Coordinates of C-alpha atoms and ligand atoms in Angstrom, one line a residue:
X56 CA 12.8 2.7 14.5
X57 CA 14.0 6.1 13.6
X58 CA 12.6 9.1 15.7
X59 CA 9.9 11.2 13.7
X60 CA 11.0 15.0 14.6
X61 CA 8.7 18.0 14.1
X62 CA 10.8 19.2 11.3
X63 CA 10.8 15.7 9.7
X64 CA 9.2 15.6 6.1
X65 CA 5.7 14.8 6.4
X66 CA 3.3 13.7 3.5
X67 CA 0.6 16.3 2.9
X68 CA -1.6 13.7 1.5
X69 CA -1.8 9.9 2.4
X70 CA -3.7 7.5 0.4
X71 CA -4.3 3.9 1.5
X72 CA -5.3 0.7 -0.3
X73 CA -7.0 -1.0 2.7
X74 CA -6.6 -4.7 2.0
X75 CA -6.9 -7.7 3.9
X76 CA -10.0 -7.8 5.6
X77 CA -11.3 -11.1 4.2
X78 CA -7.7 -13.0 5.5
X79 CA -7.9 -11.2 8.7
X80 CA -11.5 -12.7 9.4
X81 CA -10.4 -16.1 8.0
X82 CA -7.3 -16.0 10.5
X83 CA -9.8 -15.3 13.6
X84 CA -12.4 -17.8 12.1
X85 CA -15.2 -15.5 11.3
X86 CA -17.1 -14.2 8.3
X87 CA -15.5 -11.8 5.9
X88 CA -18.3 -9.2 6.9
X89 CA -16.7 -9.2 10.4
X90 CA -13.5 -8.2 8.7
X91 CA -15.0 -5.3 6.8
X92 CA -16.5 -4.4 10.1
X93 CA -13.0 -4.3 12.0
X94 CA -11.7 -2.6 8.9
X95 CA -14.2 0.3 9.7
X96 CA -12.8 0.5 13.1
X97 CA -9.6 0.9 11.4
X98 CA -10.6 3.9 9.1
X99 CA -11.9 5.7 12.3
X100 CA -8.0 5.0 13.9
X101 CA -6.7 6.2 10.8
X102 CA -8.6 9.5 10.6
X103 CA -7.5 9.9 14.2
X104 CA -4.1 9.4 13.5
X105 CA -4.6 12.0 10.4
X106 CA -5.7 14.7 13.3
X107 CA -3.0 13.8 15.6
X108 CA -0.1 14.0 13.1
X109 CA -1.7 16.9 11.0
X110 CA -2.0 15.4 7.7
X111 CA -4.4 17.3 5.9
X112 CA -5.5 15.0 3.0
X113 CA -6.5 11.1 3.4
X114 CA -8.0 9.4 0.6
X115 CA -9.0 5.8 1.0
X116 CA -9.7 2.9 -1.6
X117 CA -13.0 1.5 -0.2
X118 CA -14.6 -0.2 -3.1
X119 CA -13.1 -0.6 -6.7
X120 CA -14.8 -1.1 -9.8
X121 CA -13.4 -4.9 -9.6
X122 CA -15.1 -5.1 -6.3
X123 CA -18.6 -5.5 -7.6
X124 CA -17.7 -8.8 -9.0
X125 CA -18.3 -10.2 -4.9
X126 CA -21.1 -11.9 -4.0
X127 CA -24.4 -9.8 -4.1
X128 CA -24.2 -10.5 -0.2
X129 CA -20.8 -9.1 0.2
X130 CA -21.2 -5.9 -2.1
X131 CA -24.8 -5.1 0.4
X132 CA -22.9 -5.8 3.4
X133 CA -20.2 -3.3 2.4
X134 CA -23.0 -0.5 1.3
X135 CA -24.6 -0.8 4.3
X136 CA -21.5 -0.6 6.6
X137 CA -20.6 2.5 4.6
X138 CA -24.0 4.1 5.4
X139 CA -24.0 3.2 9.0
X140 CA -20.2 4.4 9.0
X141 CA -21.4 7.9 8.0
X142 CA -24.3 8.2 10.0
X143 CA -21.8 7.1 13.0
X144 CA -19.0 9.2 12.2
X145 CA -21.0 12.4 11.3
X146 CA -19.9 13.9 14.7
X147 CA -16.2 13.2 14.2
X148 CA -16.2 14.6 10.8
X149 CA -17.4 18.0 12.4
X150 CA -15.1 17.8 15.6
X151 CA -12.0 17.5 13.1
X152 CA -13.4 19.8 10.6
X153 CA -13.1 17.3 7.8
X154 CA -14.7 17.7 4.3
X155 CA -15.7 14.6 2.7
X156 CA -15.3 14.0 -1.1
X157 CA -16.0 10.8 -3.3
X158 CA -14.4 9.7 -6.3
X159 CA -15.7 6.7 -8.4
X160 CA -18.6 5.8 -10.8
X161 CA -21.4 7.0 -8.0
X162 CA -23.9 6.2 -10.4
X163 CA -23.4 2.6 -9.6
X164 CA -24.1 3.0 -5.8
X165 CA -27.5 1.9 -4.0
X166 CA -29.7 4.9 -3.8
X167 CA -29.6 4.8 0.0
X168 CA -25.5 5.3 0.1
X169 CA -25.9 7.8 -2.5
X170 CA -28.2 9.9 -0.6
X171 CA -26.2 9.5 2.3
X172 CA -22.8 10.5 0.7
X173 CA -24.6 13.3 -0.8
X174 CA -25.9 14.7 2.4
X175 CA -22.5 14.7 4.3
X176 CA -20.5 15.9 1.5
X177 CA -22.8 18.9 1.4
X178 CA -22.8 19.3 5.3
X179 CA -19.1 19.1 5.3
X180 CA -18.2 21.3 2.3
X181 CA -17.1 24.5 4.3
X182 CA -14.6 22.2 6.8
X183 CA -11.1 23.2 6.2
X184 CA -8.9 21.5 8.6
X185 CA -9.0 17.7 7.0
X186 CA -9.6 16.4 3.9
X187 CA -11.3 12.7 3.6
X188 CA -11.7 11.3 -0.1
X189 CA -13.4 8.0 -0.2
X190 CA -12.8 6.4 -3.5
X191 CA -16.0 4.3 -4.3
X192 CA -16.9 1.9 -7.2
X193 CA -13.6 3.6 -8.2
X194 CA -10.9 2.8 -10.9
X195 CA -8.2 4.6 -12.4
X196 CA -8.4 3.7 -15.9
X197 CA -12.1 4.4 -16.0
X198 CA -11.3 8.1 -14.4
X199 CA -8.7 8.5 -16.9
X200 CA -10.7 7.5 -19.5
X201 CA -13.9 9.7 -18.8
X202 CA -11.4 12.7 -18.5
X203 CA -10.4 12.1 -22.2
X204 CA -14.1 11.8 -23.3
X205 CA -14.8 15.5 -21.4
X206 CA -11.7 16.6 -23.2
X207 CA -12.6 15.2 -26.6
X208 CA -16.1 16.2 -26.6
X209 CA -14.8 19.9 -25.6
X210 CA -12.2 19.9 -28.5
X211 CA -14.8 18.7 -30.9
X212 CA -17.2 21.6 -30.0
X213 CA -14.4 23.9 -30.4
X214 CA -14.4 25.1 -26.7
X215 CA -10.8 23.6 -26.1
X216 CA -7.5 23.7 -28.2
X217 CA -5.7 20.4 -28.0
X218 CA -2.2 22.1 -28.2
X219 CA -3.0 24.3 -25.0
X220 CA -3.8 20.7 -22.9
X221 CA -0.8 20.1 -20.5
X222 CA -0.6 18.1 -17.9
X223 CA -2.1 20.3 -15.2
X224 CA -4.8 21.3 -17.6
X225 CA -5.4 17.6 -18.2
X226 CA -5.3 16.8 -14.2
X227 CA -8.3 19.0 -13.9
X228 CA -10.5 16.8 -15.9
X229 CA -9.8 14.2 -13.2
X230 CA -12.3 13.5 -10.5
X231 CA -9.3 14.5 -7.9
X232 CA -9.4 18.0 -9.6
X233 CA -8.4 20.3 -6.7
X234 CA -6.7 17.6 -4.3
X235 CA -2.7 17.8 -4.1
X236 CA -1.4 14.6 -5.4
X237 CA -0.5 11.6 -2.9
X238 CA 2.6 11.9 -1.5
X239 CA 2.5 8.5 0.3
X240 CA 0.4 5.4 -0.6
X241 CA 0.6 2.7 1.9
X242 CA -1.1 -0.4 1.1
X243 CA -1.9 -3.1 3.9
X244 CA -2.2 -6.8 3.7
X245 CA 1.2 -8.0 1.9
X246 CA 0.2 -7.4 -1.9
X247 CA 2.6 -5.3 -3.6
X248 CA 0.7 -3.5 -6.6
X249 CA -1.1 -0.4 -7.1
X250 CA -4.7 -2.3 -8.4
X251 CA -6.0 0.5 -10.3
X252 CA -5.9 3.3 -7.7
X253 CA -4.6 6.8 -8.7
X254 CA -2.5 5.9 -11.3
X255 CA -2.2 9.2 -12.6
X256 CA -1.9 11.0 -9.4
X257 CA 0.6 8.4 -7.8
X258 CA 3.4 9.3 -10.4
X259 CA 5.9 10.7 -7.6
X260 CA 4.0 9.2 -4.9
X261 CA 6.4 7.0 -1.9
X262 CA 4.6 3.6 -1.9
X263 CA 4.9 1.8 1.6
X264 CA 3.7 -1.8 1.9
X265 CA 2.9 -3.8 5.3
X266 CA 2.1 -7.2 5.5
X267 CA -0.4 -6.1 8.4
X268 CA -4.1 -6.8 7.5
X269 CA -6.0 -3.4 7.2
X270 CA -8.1 -4.3 10.8
X271 CA -4.8 -4.8 12.5
X272 CA -3.7 -1.0 11.2
X273 CA -3.3 1.1 14.2
X274 CA -0.9 3.9 14.9
X275 CA 2.1 1.9 15.3
X276 CA 2.0 1.2 11.6
X277 CA 0.8 4.7 10.5
X278 CA 3.7 6.2 12.8
X279 CA 6.1 3.5 10.7
X280 CA 5.1 4.4 7.5
X281 CA 5.6 8.4 8.5
X282 CA 8.9 7.4 9.7
X283 CA 10.2 5.4 6.4
X284 CA 8.8 8.7 4.4
X285 CA 10.6 11.1 6.5
X286 CA 13.9 8.9 5.5
X287 CA 13.2 8.6 1.7
X288 CA 14.8 11.2 -0.7
X289 CA 12.4 12.5 -3.0
X290 CA 13.9 13.9 -6.1
X291 CA 11.0 14.1 -8.6
X292 CA 13.4 12.6 -11.5
X293 CA 16.1 15.5 -10.3
X294 CA 19.3 14.4 -8.9
Ligands
FPP432 C1 -10.0 -5.3 0.8 O1 -10.2 -6.3 1.9 C2 -11.4 -4.4 1.5 C3 -12.3 -4.2 0.8 C4 -12.5 -4.4 -0.5 C5 -13.1 -3.2 1.4 C6 -12.7 -2.0 2.2 C7 -13.6 -1.8 3.2 C8 -13.2 -1.1 4.6 C9 -12.1 -1.1 4.9 C10 -14.7 -1.2 5.5 C11 -15.1 0.2 5.7 C12 -14.8 1.3 4.7 C13 -15.3 2.5 5.2 C14 -15.0 3.8 4.5 C15 -16.8 2.5 5.9 P1 -10.3 -7.6 1.0 O2 -12.2 -8.3 1.5 O3 -9.9 -7.7 -0.3 O4 -9.6 -8.7 2.0 P2 -8.9 -9.9 1.7 O5 -7.7 -9.6 0.3 O6 -8.1 -10.6 2.5 O7 -9.9 -10.9 1.1

């Protein structure tokens, strides 16, 4: 494995599609919920890796708009797991100085999850070392459509000149406004697609796939993704 020297290029923003919880559980003869529980432990390990390797931005695809189609039991489990996770990790967010943000259609989340998120977003707002963004009830096409609606409404009201709208200005209407674009997108679990995740923001991201199921994701895989990133040439369309 190539060495990761301090001078190696590192991603500033890593975004992760955490896939394979259900298959991990099946492999171990467990319920899907046990896979999600183990997935929450992998989230904590990943936060620790970001702290250790000085990666300031981490975005996690924790629940997609499509995930609402899962059984009510699984959805309820995931929402409760989220609340437990936030309660249990509040001290870590403070210790690592991590600011929490959320992107997605939050109106659809159950009230206890919304309240807990709101409370942690507020209490971590001044943290400036790390940035954890949870994509919850998130779908990129929905996010882009919503941004287009805002722009159209402003233009109709005469508050925005359509000719003056450039890419940077449009990005300001996305929920990720203020966040840098991801440099590296990781997808675990063996599938090789983006699944409606950060489609606009991923335009120039390096993408790294691994067969590892999300609950098994740990420092060796994180490190391997960083090593691979360090050896890719990012040309952003140039030569
Ligand atoms: C995909 O695995 C994973 C999810 C839909 C949920 C992600 C949730 C977690 C990692 C749990 C904790 C997260 C937080 C932020 C506390 P899958 O169920 O689709 O797996 P499969 O493809 O093997 O069935």
